[in-house]
PDB file of C-alpha atoms in Angstrom:
ATOM      1  CA  MET T 971     104.564  44.240  -8.068  1.00 33.00           C
ATOM      2  CA  THR T 972     103.173  41.595  -5.729  1.00 35.00           C
ATOM      3  CA  MET T 973      99.816  39.891  -6.124  1.00 37.00           C
ATOM      4  CA  SER T 974      98.091  37.657  -3.632  1.00 35.00           C
ATOM      5  CA  MET T 975      94.896  35.773  -2.938  1.00 34.00           C
ATOM      6  CA  GLU T 976      92.939  37.394  -0.132  1.00 37.00           C
ATOM      7  CA  ARG T 977      89.662  35.483  -0.060  1.00 35.00           C
ATOM      8  CA  MET T 978      87.473  33.026  -1.924  1.00 37.00           C
ATOM      9  CA  GLU T 979      83.716  32.568  -1.670  1.00 34.00           C
ATOM     10  CA  VAL T 980      81.863  30.023  -3.804  1.00 32.00           C
ATOM     11  CA  HIS T 981      78.387  30.825  -5.104  1.00 36.00           C
ATOM     12  CA  ALA T 982      76.276  27.854  -6.194  1.00 30.00           C
ATOM     13  CA  GLY T 983      79.269  26.191  -7.808  1.00 37.00           C
ATOM     14  CA  GLN T 984      79.272  28.786 -10.558  1.00 50.00           C
ATOM     15  CA  ALA T 985      81.068  31.901  -9.369  1.00 64.00           C
ATOM     16  CA  ALA T 986      83.757  32.696  -6.856  1.00 70.00           C
ATOM     17  CA  THR T 987      85.317  35.915  -5.633  1.00 73.00           C
ATOM     18  CA  ALA T 988      89.012  36.560  -5.322  1.00 69.00           C
ATOM     19  CA  THR T 989      91.230  39.555  -4.782  1.00 77.00           C
ATOM     20  CA  ALA T 990      94.504  40.591  -6.379  1.00 75.00           C
ATOM     21  CA  ALA T 991      96.731  43.220  -4.789  1.00 69.00           C
ATOM     22  CA  ALA T 992      97.806  46.256  -6.821  1.00 63.00           C
ATOM     23  CA  ALA T 993     100.135  49.117  -6.030  1.00 58.00           C
ATOM     24  CA  ALA T 994      98.102  51.920  -4.479  1.00 58.00           C
ATOM     25  CA  GLY T 995     100.393  54.843  -5.169  1.00 52.00           C
ATOM     26  CA  GLU T 996     103.955  56.040  -5.281  1.00 48.00           C
ATOM     27  CA  ASP T 997     104.842  53.950  -2.239  1.00 50.00           C
ATOM     28  CA  GLU T 998     105.588  50.548  -3.734  1.00 54.00           C
ATOM     29  CA  GLY T 999     105.004  48.924  -0.345  1.00 58.00           C
ATOM     30  CA  GLU T1000     101.397  50.105  -0.272  1.00 66.00           C
ATOM     31  CA  THR T1001      98.779  47.924  -1.918  1.00 76.00           C
ATOM     32  CA  ILE T1002      95.055  48.000  -2.561  1.00 76.00           C
ATOM     33  CA  ASP T1003      92.654  45.171  -3.338  1.00 87.00           C
ATOM     34  CA  VAL T1004      91.466  44.570  -6.891  1.00 94.00           C
ATOM     35  CA  PRO T1005      88.378  42.368  -6.467  1.00 96.00           C
ATOM     36  CA  LEU T1006      87.612  39.652  -9.020  1.00 97.00           C
ATOM     37  CA  ILE T1007      84.587  37.467  -9.706  1.00 98.00           C
ATOM     38  CA  VAL T1008      85.282  34.080 -11.299  1.00 97.00           C
ATOM     39  CA  TYR T1009      82.584  32.352 -13.376  1.00 97.00           C
ATOM     40  CA  GLU T1010      82.848  28.740 -14.520  1.00 95.00           C
ATOM     41  CA  PRO T1011      80.639  27.352 -17.299  1.00 94.00           C
ATOM     42  CA  GLU T1012      77.652  25.217 -16.345  1.00 88.00           C
ATOM     43  CA  VAL T1013      77.938  23.154 -19.528  1.00 69.00           C
ATOM     44  CA  GLU T1014      78.337  19.492 -18.610  1.00 66.00           C
ATOM     45  CA  GLY T1015      81.337  17.662 -19.959  1.00 59.00           C
ATOM     46  CA  SER T1016      83.433  20.800 -20.572  1.00 62.00           C
ATOM     47  CA  ALA T1017      87.040  19.639 -20.895  1.00 71.00           C
ATOM     48  CA  ARG T1018      89.451  20.776 -18.197  1.00 83.00           C
ATOM     49  CA  PRO T1019      91.557  22.818 -17.992  1.00 95.00           C
ATOM     50  CA  LEU T1020      89.354  25.583 -19.323  1.00 97.00           C
ATOM     51  CA  PRO T1021      90.406  28.697 -21.253  1.00 98.00           C
ATOM     52  CA  VAL T1022      89.975  32.073 -19.561  1.00 98.00           C
ATOM     53  CA  LEU T1023      88.388  35.369 -20.585  1.00 98.00           C
ATOM     54  CA  VAL T1024      89.436  38.333 -18.433  1.00 98.00           C
ATOM     55  CA  TRP T1025      86.514  40.786 -18.570  1.00 98.00           C
ATOM     56  CA  TYR T1026      86.701  44.559 -17.994  1.00 98.00           C
ATOM     57  CA  HIS T1027      83.407  46.393 -17.494  1.00 98.00           C
ATOM     58  CA  GLY T1028      82.407  49.684 -19.091  1.00 98.00           C
ATOM     59  CA  GLY T1029      81.262  52.964 -17.601  1.00 98.00           C
ATOM     60  CA  GLY T1030      83.617  55.667 -18.835  1.00 98.00           C
ATOM     61  CA  PHE T1031      86.206  54.683 -16.186  1.00 98.00           C
ATOM     62  CA  CYS T1032      83.962  56.503 -13.684  1.00 98.00           C
ATOM     63  CA  ILE T1033      80.932  54.283 -13.075  1.00 98.00           C
ATOM     64  CA  GLY T1034      79.929  50.635 -13.333  1.00 98.00           C
ATOM     65  CA  SER T1035      80.881  47.555 -11.358  1.00 98.00           C
ATOM     66  CA  ILE T1036      81.334  43.822 -11.768  1.00 97.00           C
ATOM     67  CA  GLU T1037      78.487  43.570  -9.244  1.00 97.00           C
ATOM     68  CA  ASP T1038      76.025  45.162 -11.711  1.00 97.00           C
ATOM     69  CA  GLN T1039      73.408  42.651 -12.788  1.00 97.00           C
ATOM     70  CA  MET T1040      73.999  43.311 -16.482  1.00 97.00           C
ATOM     71  CA  TYR T1041      77.677  42.430 -16.151  1.00 98.00           C
ATOM     72  CA  ARG T1042      76.895  39.381 -14.069  1.00 98.00           C
ATOM     73  CA  ASN T1043      74.581  38.251 -16.870  1.00 97.00           C
ATOM     74  CA  ILE T1044      77.182  38.987 -19.574  1.00 98.00           C
ATOM     75  CA  CYS T1045      79.876  37.052 -17.737  1.00 98.00           C
ATOM     76  CA  ARG T1046      77.663  34.056 -16.998  1.00 97.00           C
ATOM     77  CA  ARG T1047      76.436  33.866 -20.574  1.00 97.00           C
ATOM     78  CA  LEU T1048      79.897  34.196 -22.094  1.00 98.00           C
ATOM     79  CA  ALA T1049      81.227  31.525 -19.724  1.00 97.00           C
ATOM     80  CA  ASN T1050      78.499  29.124 -20.824  1.00 96.00           C
ATOM     81  CA  MET T1051      78.408  30.015 -24.507  1.00 96.00           C
ATOM     82  CA  ALA T1052      82.183  30.084 -25.010  1.00 96.00           C
ATOM     83  CA  ALA T1053      82.894  27.173 -22.637  1.00 95.00           C
ATOM     84  CA  CYS T1054      85.452  29.187 -20.703  1.00 97.00           C
ATOM     85  CA  ILE T1055      86.120  30.641 -17.288  1.00 97.00           C
ATOM     86  CA  VAL T1056      85.320  34.361 -17.126  1.00 98.00           C
ATOM     87  CA  VAL T1057      87.090  36.539 -14.568  1.00 98.00           C
ATOM     88  CA  ALA T1058      85.547  39.986 -14.069  1.00 98.00           C
ATOM     89  CA  VAL T1059      87.888  42.707 -12.769  1.00 98.00           C
ATOM     90  CA  GLU T1060      86.843  45.529 -10.416  1.00 98.00           C
ATOM     91  CA  TYR T1061      89.418  48.198 -11.284  1.00 98.00           C
ATOM     92  CA  ARG T1062      89.484  51.513  -9.425  1.00 97.00           C
ATOM     93  CA  LEU T1063      87.434  54.389 -10.840  1.00 98.00           C
ATOM     94  CA  ALA T1064      87.825  58.102 -11.530  1.00 98.00           C
ATOM     95  CA  PRO T1065      87.632  60.791 -10.301  1.00 98.00           C
ATOM     96  CA  GLU T1066      89.142  59.410  -7.081  1.00 97.00           C
ATOM     97  CA  TRP T1067      91.722  57.489  -9.106  1.00 98.00           C
ATOM     98  CA  LYS T1068      93.218  59.155 -12.170  1.00 98.00           C
ATOM     99  CA  PHE T1069      94.720  57.661 -15.337  1.00 98.00           C
ATOM    100  CA  PRO T1070      96.604  55.324 -15.601  1.00 97.00           C
ATOM    101  CA  THR T1071      95.411  53.682 -12.348  1.00 97.00           C
ATOM    102  CA  GLN T1072      92.667  51.771 -14.174  1.00 98.00           C
ATOM    103  CA  ILE T1073      95.135  50.343 -16.670  1.00 98.00           C
ATOM    104  CA  GLU T1074      97.614  49.304 -13.994  1.00 97.00           C
ATOM    105  CA  ASP T1075      94.819  47.613 -12.004  1.00 97.00           C
ATOM    106  CA  ALA T1076      93.665  45.793 -15.123  1.00 98.00           C
ATOM    107  CA  TYR T1077      97.180  44.592 -15.896  1.00 97.00           C
ATOM    108  CA  THR T1078      97.865  43.572 -12.292  1.00 96.00           C
ATOM    109  CA  ALA T1079      94.702  41.457 -12.338  1.00 97.00           C
ATOM    110  CA  LEU T1080      95.708  39.894 -15.664  1.00 98.00           C
ATOM    111  CA  LEU T1081      99.118  38.924 -14.283  1.00 97.00           C
ATOM    112  CA  TRP T1082      97.541  37.507 -11.122  1.00 96.00           C
ATOM    113  CA  ILE T1083      95.065  35.455 -13.157  1.00 98.00           C
ATOM    114  CA  HIS T1084      97.862  34.100 -15.357  1.00 98.00           C
ATOM    115  CA  GLU T1085     100.022  33.262 -12.331  1.00 97.00           C
ATOM    116  CA  HIS T1086      97.231  31.474 -10.432  1.00 97.00           C
ATOM    117  CA  SER T1087      95.634  29.605 -13.341  1.00 98.00           C
ATOM    118  CA  GLY T1088      95.917  25.867 -12.837  1.00 97.00           C
ATOM    119  CA  LYS T1089      96.837  26.242  -9.168  1.00 96.00           C
ATOM    120  CA  GLU T1090      94.747  25.424  -6.108  1.00 95.00           C
ATOM    121  CA  GLY T1091      92.012  27.988  -5.622  1.00 94.00           C
ATOM    122  CA  PRO T1092      89.244  29.532  -7.743  1.00 94.00           C
ATOM    123  CA  LEU T1093      91.323  29.198 -10.929  1.00 97.00           C
ATOM    124  CA  GLU T1094      92.461  25.600 -10.475  1.00 96.00           C
ATOM    125  CA  ASN T1095      90.499  24.602 -13.594  1.00 96.00           C
ATOM    126  CA  ALA T1096      92.003  27.430 -15.692  1.00 98.00           C
ATOM    127  CA  ASP T1097      94.498  27.015 -18.521  1.00 98.00           C
ATOM    128  CA  PRO T1098      97.262  29.675 -18.313  1.00 98.00           C
ATOM    129  CA  THR T1099      98.135  29.107 -21.993  1.00 98.00           C
ATOM    130  CA  ARG T1100      94.670  30.127 -23.215  1.00 98.00           C
ATOM    131  CA  ILE T1101      93.850  33.571 -21.852  1.00 98.00           C
ATOM    132  CA  ALA T1102      91.856  36.213 -23.703  1.00 99.00           C
ATOM    133  CA  VAL T1103      90.891  39.746 -22.707  1.00 99.00           C
ATOM    134  CA  GLY T1104      87.643  41.526 -23.390  1.00 99.00           C
ATOM    135  CA  GLY T1105      85.333  44.320 -22.357  1.00 98.00           C
ATOM    136  CA  ASP T1106      82.754  46.873 -23.403  1.00 98.00           C
ATOM    137  CA  SER T1107      83.202  50.633 -23.876  1.00 98.00           C
ATOM    138  CA  ALA T1108      85.860  51.676 -21.322  1.00 98.00           C
ATOM    139  CA  GLY T1109      86.449  47.951 -20.822  1.00 98.00           C
ATOM    140  CA  GLY T1110      87.148  47.663 -24.531  1.00 98.00           C
ATOM    141  CA  SER T1111      89.709  50.445 -24.148  1.00 98.00           C
ATOM    142  CA  LEU T1112      91.346  48.486 -21.324  1.00 98.00           C
ATOM    143  CA  THR T1113      91.324  45.381 -23.518  1.00 98.00           C
ATOM    144  CA  ALA T1114      93.396  47.109 -26.213  1.00 98.00           C
ATOM    145  CA  ALA T1115      95.685  48.569 -23.557  1.00 98.00           C
ATOM    146  CA  MET T1116      96.308  45.058 -22.184  1.00 98.00           C
ATOM    147  CA  CYS T1117      97.513  43.995 -25.629  1.00 98.00           C
ATOM    148  CA  VAL T1118      99.953  46.917 -25.611  1.00 98.00           C
ATOM    149  CA  LEU T1119     101.196  46.132 -22.101  1.00 98.00           C
ATOM    150  CA  CYS T1120     101.589  42.401 -22.642  1.00 98.00           C
ATOM    151  CA  LEU T1121     103.872  43.114 -25.585  1.00 97.00           C
ATOM    152  CA  ASP T1122     105.808  46.014 -24.098  1.00 97.00           C
ATOM    153  CA  ARG T1123     106.266  44.480 -20.636  1.00 97.00           C
ATOM    154  CA  GLY T1124     106.663  40.862 -21.645  1.00 97.00           C
ATOM    155  CA  GLY T1125     103.333  39.788 -20.159  1.00 98.00           C
ATOM    156  CA  PRO T1126     101.207  36.737 -20.956  1.00 98.00           C
ATOM    157  CA  LYS T1127     100.757  35.781 -24.609  1.00 98.00           C
ATOM    158  CA  LEU T1128      97.084  36.474 -25.220  1.00 98.00           C
ATOM    159  CA  LYS T1129      94.927  34.228 -27.387  1.00 98.00           C
ATOM    160  CA  HIS T1130      92.285  36.801 -28.321  1.00 98.00           C
ATOM    161  CA  GLN T1131      90.936  40.288 -27.742  1.00 98.00           C
ATOM    162  CA  LEU T1132      87.189  40.952 -27.608  1.00 99.00           C
ATOM    163  CA  LEU T1133      86.323  44.621 -27.932  1.00 98.00           C
ATOM    164  CA  ILE T1134      82.735  45.866 -27.617  1.00 99.00           C
ATOM    165  CA  TYR T1135      82.367  49.477 -28.891  1.00 98.00           C
ATOM    166  CA  PRO T1136      85.737  50.539 -27.444  1.00 98.00           C
ATOM    167  CA  CYS T1137      87.057  54.098 -27.123  1.00 98.00           C
ATOM    168  CA  LEU T1138      90.511  53.973 -28.716  1.00 98.00           C
ATOM    169  CA  THR T1139      91.414  57.624 -29.256  1.00 98.00           C
ATOM    170  CA  ASN T1140      90.233  61.087 -28.225  1.00 97.00           C
ATOM    171  CA  PRO T1141      86.417  61.098 -28.722  1.00 98.00           C
ATOM    172  CA  LEU T1142      86.026  64.843 -28.164  1.00 98.00           C
ATOM    173  CA  ASN T1143      86.929  66.133 -31.629  1.00 97.00           C
ATOM    174  CA  ASP T1144      85.432  66.065 -35.137  1.00 97.00           C
ATOM    175  CA  ASP T1145      88.377  64.250 -36.742  1.00 97.00           C
ATOM    176  CA  ILE T1146      86.443  60.978 -37.152  1.00 98.00           C
ATOM    177  CA  PRO T1147      83.140  60.763 -39.088  1.00 98.00           C
ATOM    178  CA  SER T1148      81.160  58.972 -36.363  1.00 98.00           C
ATOM    179  CA  HIS T1149      82.226  61.691 -33.890  1.00 98.00           C
ATOM    180  CA  ARG T1150      80.507  64.245 -36.086  1.00 98.00           C
ATOM    181  CA  THR T1151      77.459  62.184 -37.039  1.00 98.00           C
ATOM    182  CA  TYR T1152      76.606  61.163 -33.474  1.00 98.00           C
ATOM    183  CA  ARG T1153      77.913  64.193 -31.607  1.00 98.00           C
ATOM    184  CA  ASN T1154      74.506  64.557 -29.972  1.00 97.00           C
ATOM    185  CA  GLY T1155      73.938  60.879 -29.343  1.00 96.00           C
ATOM    186  CA  PRO T1156      71.751  58.990 -28.958  1.00 95.00           C
ATOM    187  CA  VAL T1157      72.944  57.790 -25.524  1.00 95.00           C
ATOM    188  CA  LEU T1158      76.619  58.801 -25.690  1.00 97.00           C
ATOM    189  CA  ARG T1159      76.622  62.549 -26.316  1.00 97.00           C
ATOM    190  CA  ARG T1160      79.760  64.678 -26.659  1.00 98.00           C
ATOM    191  CA  GLU T1161      79.153  66.424 -23.325  1.00 98.00           C
ATOM    192  CA  VAL T1162      78.796  63.059 -21.565  1.00 97.00           C
ATOM    193  CA  MET T1163      82.127  61.883 -22.956  1.00 98.00           C
ATOM    194  CA  TRP T1164      83.721  65.214 -21.993  1.00 98.00           C
ATOM    195  CA  TRP T1165      82.585  64.685 -18.400  1.00 98.00           C
ATOM    196  CA  PHE T1166      84.047  61.169 -18.297  1.00 98.00           C
ATOM    197  CA  MET T1167      87.350  62.267 -19.817  1.00 98.00           C
ATOM    198  CA  THR T1168      87.784  65.267 -17.518  1.00 98.00           C
ATOM    199  CA  GLN T1169      87.146  63.058 -14.481  1.00 98.00           C
ATOM    200  CA  LEU T1170      89.743  60.533 -15.651  1.00 98.00           C
ATOM    201  CA  PHE T1171      92.661  62.642 -16.900  1.00 98.00           C
ATOM    202  CA  VAL T1172      94.720  65.248 -15.087  1.00 97.00           C
ATOM    203  CA  ASP T1173      95.832  66.721 -18.426  1.00 97.00           C
ATOM    204  CA  LEU T1174      93.348  65.618 -21.074  1.00 96.00           C
ATOM    205  CA  GLU T1175      95.282  66.701 -24.159  1.00 95.00           C
ATOM    206  CA  LEU T1176      98.602  65.320 -22.932  1.00 97.00           C
ATOM    207  CA  ASP T1177      97.275  62.067 -21.472  1.00 97.00           C
ATOM    208  CA  MET T1178      95.255  61.247 -24.592  1.00 96.00           C
ATOM    209  CA  GLN T1179      98.531  61.127 -26.525  1.00 96.00           C
ATOM    210  CA  HIS T1180      99.613  58.083 -24.514  1.00 96.00           C
ATOM    211  CA  GLU T1181      99.232  54.672 -26.188  1.00 95.00           C
ATOM    212  CA  PHE T1182      97.422  53.365 -23.112  1.00 96.00           C
ATOM    213  CA  ALA T1183      94.675  55.944 -23.642  1.00 97.00           C
ATOM    214  CA  SER T1184      94.797  56.013 -27.449  1.00 98.00           C
ATOM    215  CA  PRO T1185      95.859  52.629 -28.831  1.00 97.00           C
ATOM    216  CA  LEU T1186      95.037  53.911 -32.328  1.00 98.00           C
ATOM    217  CA  LEU T1187      98.150  56.096 -32.095  1.00 97.00           C
ATOM    218  CA  ARG T1188     100.434  53.062 -31.870  1.00 97.00           C
ATOM    219  CA  GLU T1189     102.652  52.579 -34.910  1.00 95.00           C
ATOM    220  CA  SER T1190     103.044  48.792 -34.857  1.00 97.00           C
ATOM    221  CA  TYR T1191     100.527  46.090 -33.970  1.00 98.00           C
ATOM    222  CA  GLU T1192     102.818  43.195 -34.714  1.00 97.00           C
ATOM    223  CA  GLY T1193     102.320  40.493 -32.109  1.00 97.00           C
ATOM    224  CA  PHE T1194      98.801  41.556 -31.135  1.00 98.00           C
ATOM    225  CA  PRO T1195      96.291  38.710 -30.698  1.00 98.00           C
ATOM    226  CA  PRO T1196      93.411  38.080 -33.132  1.00 98.00           C
ATOM    227  CA  ALA T1197      90.369  40.237 -32.466  1.00 98.00           C
ATOM    228  CA  THR T1198      86.605  40.221 -32.414  1.00 98.00           C
ATOM    229  CA  ILE T1199      85.331  43.804 -32.603  1.00 98.00           C
ATOM    230  CA  ILE T1200      81.652  44.638 -32.169  1.00 98.00           C
ATOM    231  CA  ASN T1201      80.259  48.121 -32.800  1.00 98.00           C
ATOM    232  CA  ALA T1202      76.891  49.835 -32.689  1.00 98.00           C
ATOM    233  CA  GLN T1203      76.071  51.895 -35.764  1.00 98.00           C
ATOM    234  CA  HIS T1204      74.440  54.772 -33.872  1.00 98.00           C
ATOM    235  CA  ASP T1205      77.411  55.526 -31.652  1.00 98.00           C
ATOM    236  CA  PRO T1206      80.140  58.193 -31.830  1.00 98.00           C
ATOM    237  CA  LEU T1207      82.688  55.429 -31.123  1.00 98.00           C
ATOM    238  CA  CYS T1208      81.595  53.325 -34.107  1.00 98.00           C
ATOM    239  CA  ASP T1209      84.539  54.275 -36.311  1.00 98.00           C
ATOM    240  CA  HIS T1210      87.060  53.504 -33.568  1.00 98.00           C
ATOM    241  CA  GLY T1211      86.392  49.821 -34.138  1.00 98.00           C
ATOM    242  CA  THR T1212      86.631  50.208 -37.910  1.00 98.00           C
ATOM    243  CA  LEU T1213      89.978  52.015 -37.686  1.00 98.00           C
ATOM    244  CA  TYR T1214      91.380  49.530 -35.177  1.00 98.00           C
ATOM    245  CA  ALA T1215      90.299  46.588 -37.328  1.00 98.00           C
ATOM    246  CA  ALA T1216      92.015  48.131 -40.352  1.00 98.00           C
ATOM    247  CA  LYS T1217      95.265  48.702 -38.442  1.00 98.00           C
ATOM    248  CA  LEU T1218      95.299  45.157 -37.080  1.00 98.00           C
ATOM    249  CA  ARG T1219      94.637  43.696 -40.528  1.00 98.00           C
ATOM    250  CA  SER T1220      97.411  45.807 -42.029  1.00 98.00           C
ATOM    251  CA  HIS T1221      99.770  43.942 -39.696  1.00 98.00           C
ATOM    252  CA  GLY T1222      98.364  40.540 -40.621  1.00 98.00           C
ATOM    253  CA  ILE T1223      96.256  40.141 -37.461  1.00 98.00           C
ATOM    254  CA  PRO T1224      93.005  38.169 -38.034  1.00 98.00           C
ATOM    255  CA  VAL T1225      89.951  40.294 -37.221  1.00 98.00           C
ATOM    256  CA  MET T1226      86.213  39.652 -37.130  1.00 98.00           C
ATOM    257  CA  HIS T1227      84.481  43.041 -37.105  1.00 98.00           C
ATOM    258  CA  SER T1228      80.752  43.696 -37.144  1.00 98.00           C
ATOM    259  CA  ILE T1229      78.669  46.863 -36.991  1.00 98.00           C
ATOM    260  CA  TYR T1230      75.114  46.305 -35.769  1.00 98.00           C
ATOM    261  CA  GLY T1231      72.962  48.642 -37.818  1.00 98.00           C
ATOM    262  CA  LYS T1232      70.045  49.022 -35.398  1.00 97.00           C
ATOM    263  CA  ALA T1233      72.124  49.279 -32.238  1.00 98.00           C
ATOM    264  CA  LEU T1234      73.080  52.056 -29.814  1.00 98.00           C
ATOM    265  CA  HIS T1235      76.040  52.321 -27.449  1.00 98.00           C
ATOM    266  CA  GLY T1236      75.406  50.006 -24.502  1.00 98.00           C
ATOM    267  CA  PHE T1237      73.263  47.436 -26.331  1.00 98.00           C
ATOM    268  CA  PHE T1238      75.572  44.456 -25.684  1.00 98.00           C
ATOM    269  CA  GLY T1239      74.163  42.224 -22.964  1.00 97.00           C
ATOM    270  CA  SER T1240      70.915  44.202 -22.711  1.00 96.00           C
ATOM    271  CA  GLN T1241      68.910  41.332 -24.290  1.00 93.00           C
ATOM    272  CA  LEU T1242      67.252  44.001 -26.449  1.00 95.00           C
ATOM    273  CA  GLY T1243      67.403  44.419 -30.213  1.00 96.00           C
ATOM    274  CA  GLU T1244      70.527  42.864 -31.680  1.00 98.00           C
ATOM    275  CA  SER T1245      72.102  42.079 -28.318  1.00 98.00           C
ATOM    276  CA  ASP T1246      71.697  38.301 -28.585  1.00 97.00           C
ATOM    277  CA  GLU T1247      73.235  38.213 -32.060  1.00 98.00           C
ATOM    278  CA  ALA T1248      76.231  40.201 -30.818  1.00 98.00           C
ATOM    279  CA  MET T1249      76.587  37.934 -27.795  1.00 98.00           C
ATOM    280  CA  MET T1250      76.619  34.889 -30.066  1.00 97.00           C
ATOM    281  CA  GLU T1251      79.245  36.495 -32.319  1.00 98.00           C
ATOM    282  CA  ALA T1252      81.427  37.215 -29.292  1.00 98.00           C
ATOM    283  CA  ALA T1253      81.083  33.628 -28.084  1.00 98.00           C
ATOM    284  CA  ILE T1254      81.914  32.182 -31.499  1.00 97.00           C
ATOM    285  CA  GLY T1255      85.013  34.367 -31.764  1.00 98.00           C
ATOM    286  CA  LEU T1256      86.177  33.158 -28.368  1.00 98.00           C
ATOM    287  CA  ARG T1257      85.438  29.508 -29.139  1.00 97.00           C
ATOM    288  CA  PHE T1258      87.535  29.641 -32.287  1.00 96.00           C
ATOM    289  CA  ALA T1259      90.347  31.381 -30.427  1.00 97.00           C
ATOM    290  CA  PHE T1260      90.240  28.766 -27.676  1.00 97.00           C
ATOM    291  CA  GLY T1261      90.221  25.842 -30.092  1.00 94.00           C
ATOM    292  CA  HIS T1262      86.563  24.855 -29.655  1.00 82.00           C
ATOM    293  CA  GLU T1263      85.707  25.350 -33.340  1.00 61.00           C
ATOM    294  CA  GLU T1264      85.372  21.617 -34.044  1.00 54.00           C
ATOM    295  CA  GLU T1265      82.942  21.061 -31.185  1.00 53.00           C
ATOM    296  CA  VAL T1266      79.180  21.104 -31.635  1.00 45.00           C
ATOM    297  CA  LEU T1267      78.012  24.550 -30.553  1.00 47.00           C
ATOM    298  CA  ASP T1268      75.256  24.373 -27.938  1.00 47.00           C
ATOM    299  CA  PHE T1269      74.231  27.778 -26.666  1.00 44.00           C
ATOM    300  CA  SER T1270      71.111  26.614 -24.833  1.00 43.00           C
ATOM    301  CA  VAL T1271      72.628  27.051 -21.356  1.00 40.00           C
ATOM    302  CA  GLY T1272      73.944  30.503 -22.161  1.00 43.00           C
ATOM    303  CA  ASP T1273      70.543  31.708 -23.303  1.00 41.00           C
ATOM    304  CA  GLN T1274      68.767  30.859 -20.066  1.00 36.00           C
TER     305      GLN T1274
END
């Protein structure tokens, strides 16, 4: 699969846009743009080259965009707080694009970012040996899927995975306690998740058996990167993070997992309730993964 730079536009020295090319369909010669936004930290004196966080936004694979102000804020703050470059990926959405298009777009972007890190362009300050993946909700699902793909396809060796209330298996049953407890929400109700899933999958029952869609079904997690997992207590997906953390730990993978007891699905980056605490936890996890743990932590820029 080929990937190429299509354009670059610098915004106030902080963010730039780029485009990777992904296969558009069965015709391997046909491609479609996968837009990216690149954020560099504003912290003075940050050592170059900088580590990279590849960020995948949430929205049930059907809505949301890297252009949304909340995601712009999340990416800017994580770039500043974790002293890293953040690259936000605009993968294609359902229902126009069915599973596994979103996963292939996400992986194509990851490969492009790895290939272009340290080279002339928007990623010239990036370190290709220190790349992490992260995202919220559907973006957290894509994050876990990237760990699967990097192992199975011989992709980049990831330094860390940051998962914010990810969906990691079929959320439409009563097999998991948080599915039952929060069937009616708040925020993420069963019927809402059903709508997202039926827009995404051609065959819901069959497709949800795939490791890309249900990473919790994977038998071995050997070789997965360390993880920071953040969950909201009042969320049907809460136990997905708990189960994933347990499986990673059973394979000797370091995990930092927190459940925020006053939080709802979607709280991360909202600057409401426990959002700031979760943002700081995410940044600390990334800093340790990137080797910044011995530096003095100064989050003042990220909190502006």
